[in-house]
């Protein structure tokens, strides 16, 4: 689930960037069939009704979960607006389910360290530049990290917004991760500018969906949706 390569459409229009993302980017993984009795994970992620009218899902499906997790579901929106009025080039939301809280806690700690420590940030930038390709000519000074903050949900969480500048162009990449009970949820956000409040609101909304789904006890359809 962590640090998988993804492709994100950059709002400035100058390029499609390959991103070494902390959040899942799981749609690059092959479809998977969740175990019998798995909760309806399609209801545990951001829904079109959580966004401004007209939002549509570009991709969604169960995917192969990371080690120690039993199931993972990923959804991707492109060119959508939040209720706060921010235009996003993409919103990717993934949720993974385990049989205990330990896998999620471990993953949140690893992912947060990627952004909260100098060594983690250097590794992220190095991987991002490599994935983006030589034609972008990105260098470490093109990346500006916000202070890593809590997303205020679950038992542990983080939110990080990174601004990438090259010449007269810039865009933001936002990363959110949180563990709540036996689930771990991650976001990768792309926009020309991402207010931290939008990232927090999306995490809170997803967490409410997780609680509602797990509380209902309903199981969902297996396989690709």
mmCIF file of C-alpha atoms in Angstrom:
data_model
loop_
_atom_site.group_PDB
_atom_site.id
_atom_site.type_symbol
_atom_site.label_atom_id
_atom_site.label_comp_id
_atom_site.label_asym_id
_atom_site.label_seq_id
_atom_site.Cartn_x
_atom_site.Cartn_y
_atom_site.Cartn_z
ATOM 1 C CA UNK A 1 0.000 0.000 0.000
ATOM 2 C CA UNK A 2 2.896 2.317 0.692
ATOM 3 C CA UNK A 3 5.161 4.075 -1.786
ATOM 4 C CA UNK A 4 3.732 2.607 -4.955
ATOM 5 C CA UNK A 5 4.281 4.459 -8.251
ATOM 6 C CA UNK A 6 1.260 6.233 -9.663
ATOM 7 C CA UNK A 7 0.433 8.660 -12.452
ATOM 8 C CA UNK A 8 -1.291 11.899 -11.533
ATOM 9 C CA UNK A 9 -2.547 14.533 -13.963
ATOM 10 C CA UNK A 10 -0.978 17.859 -13.048
ATOM 11 C CA UNK A 11 -3.439 20.734 -12.973
ATOM 12 C CA UNK A 12 -0.985 23.162 -14.607
ATOM 13 C CA UNK A 13 -1.167 21.015 -17.743
ATOM 14 C CA UNK A 14 2.571 21.025 -18.323
ATOM 15 C CA UNK A 15 3.060 17.300 -17.852
ATOM 16 C CA UNK A 16 1.682 14.055 -16.485
ATOM 17 C CA UNK A 17 3.870 13.265 -13.511
ATOM 18 C CA UNK A 18 4.878 9.852 -12.225
ATOM 19 C CA UNK A 19 4.658 10.094 -8.454
ATOM 20 C CA UNK A 20 6.275 7.932 -5.818
ATOM 21 C CA UNK A 21 3.296 8.137 -3.488
ATOM 22 C CA UNK A 22 2.945 7.283 0.155
ATOM 23 C CA UNK A 23 -0.742 6.606 -0.099
ATOM 24 C CA UNK A 24 -1.812 3.513 -1.925
ATOM 25 C CA UNK A 25 -1.955 4.264 -5.632
ATOM 26 C CA UNK A 26 -3.369 0.808 -5.561
ATOM 27 C CA UNK A 27 -5.223 1.011 -8.859
ATOM 28 C CA UNK A 28 -1.926 0.086 -10.461
ATOM 29 C CA UNK A 29 -2.292 -3.301 -8.770
ATOM 30 C CA UNK A 30 -4.225 -6.189 -10.301
ATOM 31 C CA UNK A 31 -7.879 -6.605 -9.301
ATOM 32 C CA UNK A 32 -8.472 -8.884 -6.349
ATOM 33 C CA UNK A 33 -11.371 -10.781 -4.839
ATOM 34 C CA UNK A 34 -11.876 -9.993 -1.144
ATOM 35 C CA UNK A 35 -12.387 -12.834 1.337
ATOM 36 C CA UNK A 36 -15.987 -13.962 2.025
ATOM 37 C CA UNK A 37 -17.700 -11.814 4.624
ATOM 38 C CA UNK A 38 -15.586 -8.739 3.841
ATOM 39 C CA UNK A 39 -17.429 -5.488 4.652
ATOM 40 C CA UNK A 40 -18.642 -3.453 1.682
ATOM 41 C CA UNK A 41 -15.422 -1.489 1.255
ATOM 42 C CA UNK A 42 -16.834 0.465 -1.680
ATOM 43 C CA UNK A 43 -18.909 2.291 0.941
ATOM 44 C CA UNK A 44 -15.837 3.048 3.066
ATOM 45 C CA UNK A 45 -14.255 5.567 0.683
ATOM 46 C CA UNK A 46 -15.219 9.040 -0.530
ATOM 47 C CA UNK A 47 -18.544 8.972 -2.376
ATOM 48 C CA UNK A 48 -19.667 11.217 -5.280
ATOM 49 C CA UNK A 49 -22.209 12.763 -2.908
ATOM 50 C CA UNK A 50 -19.316 13.982 -0.713
ATOM 51 C CA UNK A 51 -18.137 16.217 -3.554
ATOM 52 C CA UNK A 52 -19.753 18.931 -5.631
ATOM 53 C CA UNK A 53 -22.511 17.763 -8.011
ATOM 54 C CA UNK A 54 -21.195 16.190 -11.189
ATOM 55 C CA UNK A 55 -18.341 14.264 -9.567
ATOM 56 C CA UNK A 56 -17.828 10.884 -11.169
ATOM 57 C CA UNK A 57 -15.498 8.011 -10.337
ATOM 58 C CA UNK A 58 -12.715 7.461 -12.862
ATOM 59 C CA UNK A 59 -11.772 4.049 -11.463
ATOM 60 C CA UNK A 60 -12.695 1.846 -8.526
ATOM 61 C CA UNK A 61 -12.075 -1.759 -7.537
ATOM 62 C CA UNK A 62 -10.766 -4.213 -5.003
ATOM 63 C CA UNK A 63 -7.012 -4.602 -5.396
ATOM 64 C CA UNK A 64 -4.329 -6.878 -4.023
ATOM 65 C CA UNK A 65 -3.814 -5.779 -0.406
ATOM 66 C CA UNK A 66 -0.419 -5.136 1.167
ATOM 67 C CA UNK A 67 1.234 -7.656 3.460
ATOM 68 C CA UNK A 68 -0.699 -8.420 6.659
ATOM 69 C CA UNK A 69 -3.950 -6.960 5.273
ATOM 70 C CA UNK A 70 -6.877 -9.084 4.100
ATOM 71 C CA UNK A 71 -8.524 -6.739 1.576
ATOM 72 C CA UNK A 72 -8.063 -3.320 -0.030
ATOM 73 C CA UNK A 73 -10.365 -1.109 -2.069
ATOM 74 C CA UNK A 74 -9.288 1.866 -4.174
ATOM 75 C CA UNK A 75 -11.221 4.663 -5.850
ATOM 76 C CA UNK A 76 -10.037 7.514 -8.059
ATOM 77 C CA UNK A 77 -11.756 10.777 -8.982
ATOM 78 C CA UNK A 78 -10.390 13.144 -11.616
ATOM 79 C CA UNK A 79 -11.244 16.795 -12.238
ATOM 80 C CA UNK A 80 -13.582 17.245 -9.269
ATOM 81 C CA UNK A 81 -14.421 19.994 -6.791
ATOM 82 C CA UNK A 82 -14.817 19.629 -3.044
ATOM 83 C CA UNK A 83 -17.698 21.243 -1.199
ATOM 84 C CA UNK A 84 -15.163 23.824 0.023
ATOM 85 C CA UNK A 85 -14.643 24.919 -3.589
ATOM 86 C CA UNK A 86 -11.178 23.477 -4.309
ATOM 87 C CA UNK A 87 -10.652 22.048 -7.790
ATOM 88 C CA UNK A 88 -8.723 18.781 -7.688
ATOM 89 C CA UNK A 89 -7.018 17.198 -10.673
ATOM 90 C CA UNK A 90 -7.293 13.906 -8.813
ATOM 91 C CA UNK A 91 -8.412 12.421 -5.512
ATOM 92 C CA UNK A 92 -7.335 8.864 -4.806
ATOM 93 C CA UNK A 93 -8.773 7.208 -1.701
ATOM 94 C CA UNK A 94 -7.830 3.704 -0.572
ATOM 95 C CA UNK A 95 -8.842 1.689 2.468
ATOM 96 C CA UNK A 96 -7.242 -1.555 3.627
ATOM 97 C CA UNK A 97 -8.646 -3.998 6.159
ATOM 98 C CA UNK A 98 -6.724 -6.267 8.523
ATOM 99 C CA UNK A 99 -7.670 -8.758 11.227
ATOM 100 C CA UNK A 100 -6.277 -6.490 13.952
ATOM 101 C CA UNK A 101 -5.134 -2.906 14.494
ATOM 102 C CA UNK A 102 -1.437 -3.795 14.364
ATOM 103 C CA UNK A 103 -0.882 -3.753 10.554
ATOM 104 C CA UNK A 104 -2.562 -0.364 10.204
ATOM 105 C CA UNK A 105 -0.599 1.119 13.099
ATOM 106 C CA UNK A 106 2.661 -0.161 11.645
ATOM 107 C CA UNK A 107 1.867 1.175 8.182
ATOM 108 C CA UNK A 108 0.827 4.590 9.480
ATOM 109 C CA UNK A 109 4.093 4.891 11.391
ATOM 110 C CA UNK A 110 6.169 3.975 8.330
ATOM 111 C CA UNK A 111 4.256 6.308 6.030
ATOM 112 C CA UNK A 112 4.385 9.215 8.466
ATOM 113 C CA UNK A 113 8.130 8.793 8.889
ATOM 114 C CA UNK A 114 8.497 9.239 5.138
ATOM 115 C CA UNK A 115 7.288 12.828 5.474
ATOM 116 C CA UNK A 116 8.216 13.779 9.030
ATOM 117 C CA UNK A 117 11.939 13.032 8.923
ATOM 118 C CA UNK A 118 14.743 14.558 6.836
ATOM 119 C CA UNK A 119 15.874 11.124 5.656
ATOM 120 C CA UNK A 120 12.333 10.189 4.665
ATOM 121 C CA UNK A 121 11.861 13.409 2.726
ATOM 122 C CA UNK A 122 15.143 12.977 0.896
ATOM 123 C CA UNK A 123 14.107 9.475 -0.090
ATOM 124 C CA UNK A 124 10.702 10.671 -1.256
ATOM 125 C CA UNK A 125 12.211 13.438 -3.413
ATOM 126 C CA UNK A 126 14.782 11.073 -4.901
ATOM 127 C CA UNK A 127 12.088 8.554 -5.815
ATOM 128 C CA UNK A 128 9.763 11.247 -7.179
ATOM 129 C CA UNK A 129 12.462 12.729 -9.422
ATOM 130 C CA UNK A 130 13.378 9.288 -10.737
ATOM 131 C CA UNK A 131 9.751 8.399 -11.452
ATOM 132 C CA UNK A 132 9.021 11.759 -13.087
ATOM 133 C CA UNK A 133 11.711 11.239 -15.707
ATOM 134 C CA UNK A 134 14.593 13.273 -17.023
ATOM 135 C CA UNK A 135 12.568 15.560 -19.282
ATOM 136 C CA UNK A 136 11.091 17.381 -16.283
ATOM 137 C CA UNK A 137 14.548 18.300 -14.971
ATOM 138 C CA UNK A 138 13.287 18.309 -11.393
ATOM 139 C CA UNK A 139 15.838 18.887 -8.624
ATOM 140 C CA UNK A 140 15.473 18.675 -4.814
ATOM 141 C CA UNK A 141 15.075 22.421 -4.390
ATOM 142 C CA UNK A 142 11.855 22.245 -6.474
ATOM 143 C CA UNK A 143 10.089 20.521 -3.541
ATOM 144 C CA UNK A 144 8.671 22.322 -0.527
ATOM 145 C CA UNK A 145 7.230 20.265 2.337
ATOM 146 C CA UNK A 146 4.641 21.572 4.733
ATOM 147 C CA UNK A 147 4.925 20.772 8.420
ATOM 148 C CA UNK A 148 3.551 17.250 8.862
ATOM 149 C CA UNK A 149 0.378 17.496 10.954
ATOM 150 C CA UNK A 150 -2.207 15.193 12.455
ATOM 151 C CA UNK A 151 -5.346 14.619 10.406
ATOM 152 C CA UNK A 152 -7.305 14.422 13.651
ATOM 153 C CA UNK A 153 -8.969 11.080 12.922
ATOM 154 C CA UNK A 154 -8.474 7.535 14.124
ATOM 155 C CA UNK A 155 -5.832 6.507 16.625
ATOM 156 C CA UNK A 156 -2.951 7.897 14.538
ATOM 157 C CA UNK A 157 -2.871 10.037 11.413
ATOM 158 C CA UNK A 158 -0.886 12.491 9.335
ATOM 159 C CA UNK A 159 -1.361 15.018 6.562
ATOM 160 C CA UNK A 160 1.438 16.361 4.379
ATOM 161 C CA UNK A 161 1.202 18.807 1.473
ATOM 162 C CA UNK A 162 4.130 19.118 -0.895
ATOM 163 C CA UNK A 163 4.458 21.941 -3.415
ATOM 164 C CA UNK A 164 6.421 21.130 -6.565
ATOM 165 C CA UNK A 165 7.716 24.155 -8.496
ATOM 166 C CA UNK A 166 9.520 24.174 -11.808
ATOM 167 C CA UNK A 167 10.012 27.423 -13.671
ATOM 168 C CA UNK A 168 6.764 29.372 -13.588
ATOM 169 C CA UNK A 169 4.637 26.294 -12.882
ATOM 170 C CA UNK A 170 3.666 24.701 -9.603
ATOM 171 C CA UNK A 171 1.199 22.210 -8.169
ATOM 172 C CA UNK A 172 0.496 20.553 -4.829
ATOM 173 C CA UNK A 173 0.489 16.894 -3.887
ATOM 174 C CA UNK A 174 -1.348 16.080 -0.662
ATOM 175 C CA UNK A 175 -0.896 12.873 1.322
ATOM 176 C CA UNK A 176 -3.109 11.714 4.166
ATOM 177 C CA UNK A 177 -3.011 8.490 6.134
ATOM 178 C CA UNK A 178 -4.839 7.291 9.219
ATOM 179 C CA UNK A 179 -5.437 4.096 11.140
ATOM 180 C CA UNK A 180 -8.787 3.483 12.799
ATOM 181 C CA UNK A 181 -9.331 0.106 14.409
ATOM 182 C CA UNK A 182 -8.555 -2.642 11.891
ATOM 183 C CA UNK A 183 -8.508 -0.291 8.890
ATOM 184 C CA UNK A 184 -5.893 1.930 7.298
ATOM 185 C CA UNK A 185 -6.962 4.679 4.896
ATOM 186 C CA UNK A 186 -4.743 6.709 2.589
ATOM 187 C CA UNK A 187 -5.249 9.625 0.206
ATOM 188 C CA UNK A 188 -3.181 11.054 -2.637
ATOM 189 C CA UNK A 189 -4.447 14.477 -3.716
ATOM 190 C CA UNK A 190 -3.364 16.621 -6.668
ATOM 191 C CA UNK A 191 -4.353 20.246 -7.284
ATOM 192 C CA UNK A 192 -2.840 23.595 -8.130
ATOM 193 C CA UNK A 193 -3.258 24.442 -4.431
ATOM 194 C CA UNK A 194 -4.467 22.194 -1.617
ATOM 195 C CA UNK A 195 -5.699 23.832 1.582
ATOM 196 C CA UNK A 196 -4.896 21.659 4.582
ATOM 197 C CA UNK A 197 -8.516 22.063 5.652
ATOM 198 C CA UNK A 198 -9.668 20.211 2.516
ATOM 199 C CA UNK A 199 -7.329 17.293 3.220
ATOM 200 C CA UNK A 200 -8.595 17.108 6.805
ATOM 201 C CA UNK A 201 -12.235 17.252 5.718
ATOM 202 C CA UNK A 202 -11.772 14.404 3.237
ATOM 203 C CA UNK A 203 -10.146 12.246 5.913
ATOM 204 C CA UNK A 204 -12.950 12.956 8.374
ATOM 205 C CA UNK A 205 -15.579 12.096 5.766
ATOM 206 C CA UNK A 206 -13.867 8.825 4.843
ATOM 207 C CA UNK A 207 -13.545 7.890 8.506
ATOM 208 C CA UNK A 208 -17.265 8.485 9.004
ATOM 209 C CA UNK A 209 -17.972 6.124 6.084
ATOM 210 C CA UNK A 210 -15.704 3.484 7.617
ATOM 211 C CA UNK A 211 -17.516 3.667 10.942
ATOM 212 C CA UNK A 212 -20.927 3.559 9.276
ATOM 213 C CA UNK A 213 -19.998 0.543 7.147
ATOM 214 C CA UNK A 214 -18.378 -1.486 9.904
ATOM 215 C CA UNK A 215 -21.241 -0.659 12.233
ATOM 216 C CA UNK A 216 -23.812 -1.931 9.750
ATOM 217 C CA UNK A 217 -22.249 -5.380 9.527
ATOM 218 C CA UNK A 218 -23.125 -5.570 5.810
ATOM 219 C CA UNK A 219 -20.795 -7.338 3.396
ATOM 220 C CA UNK A 220 -20.162 -6.199 -0.144
ATOM 221 C CA UNK A 221 -19.853 -7.757 -3.567
ATOM 222 C CA UNK A 222 -16.543 -9.399 -4.401
ATOM 223 C CA UNK A 223 -14.196 -8.491 -7.218
ATOM 224 C CA UNK A 224 -14.020 -5.487 -9.497
ATOM 225 C CA UNK A 225 -16.851 -2.971 -9.285
#
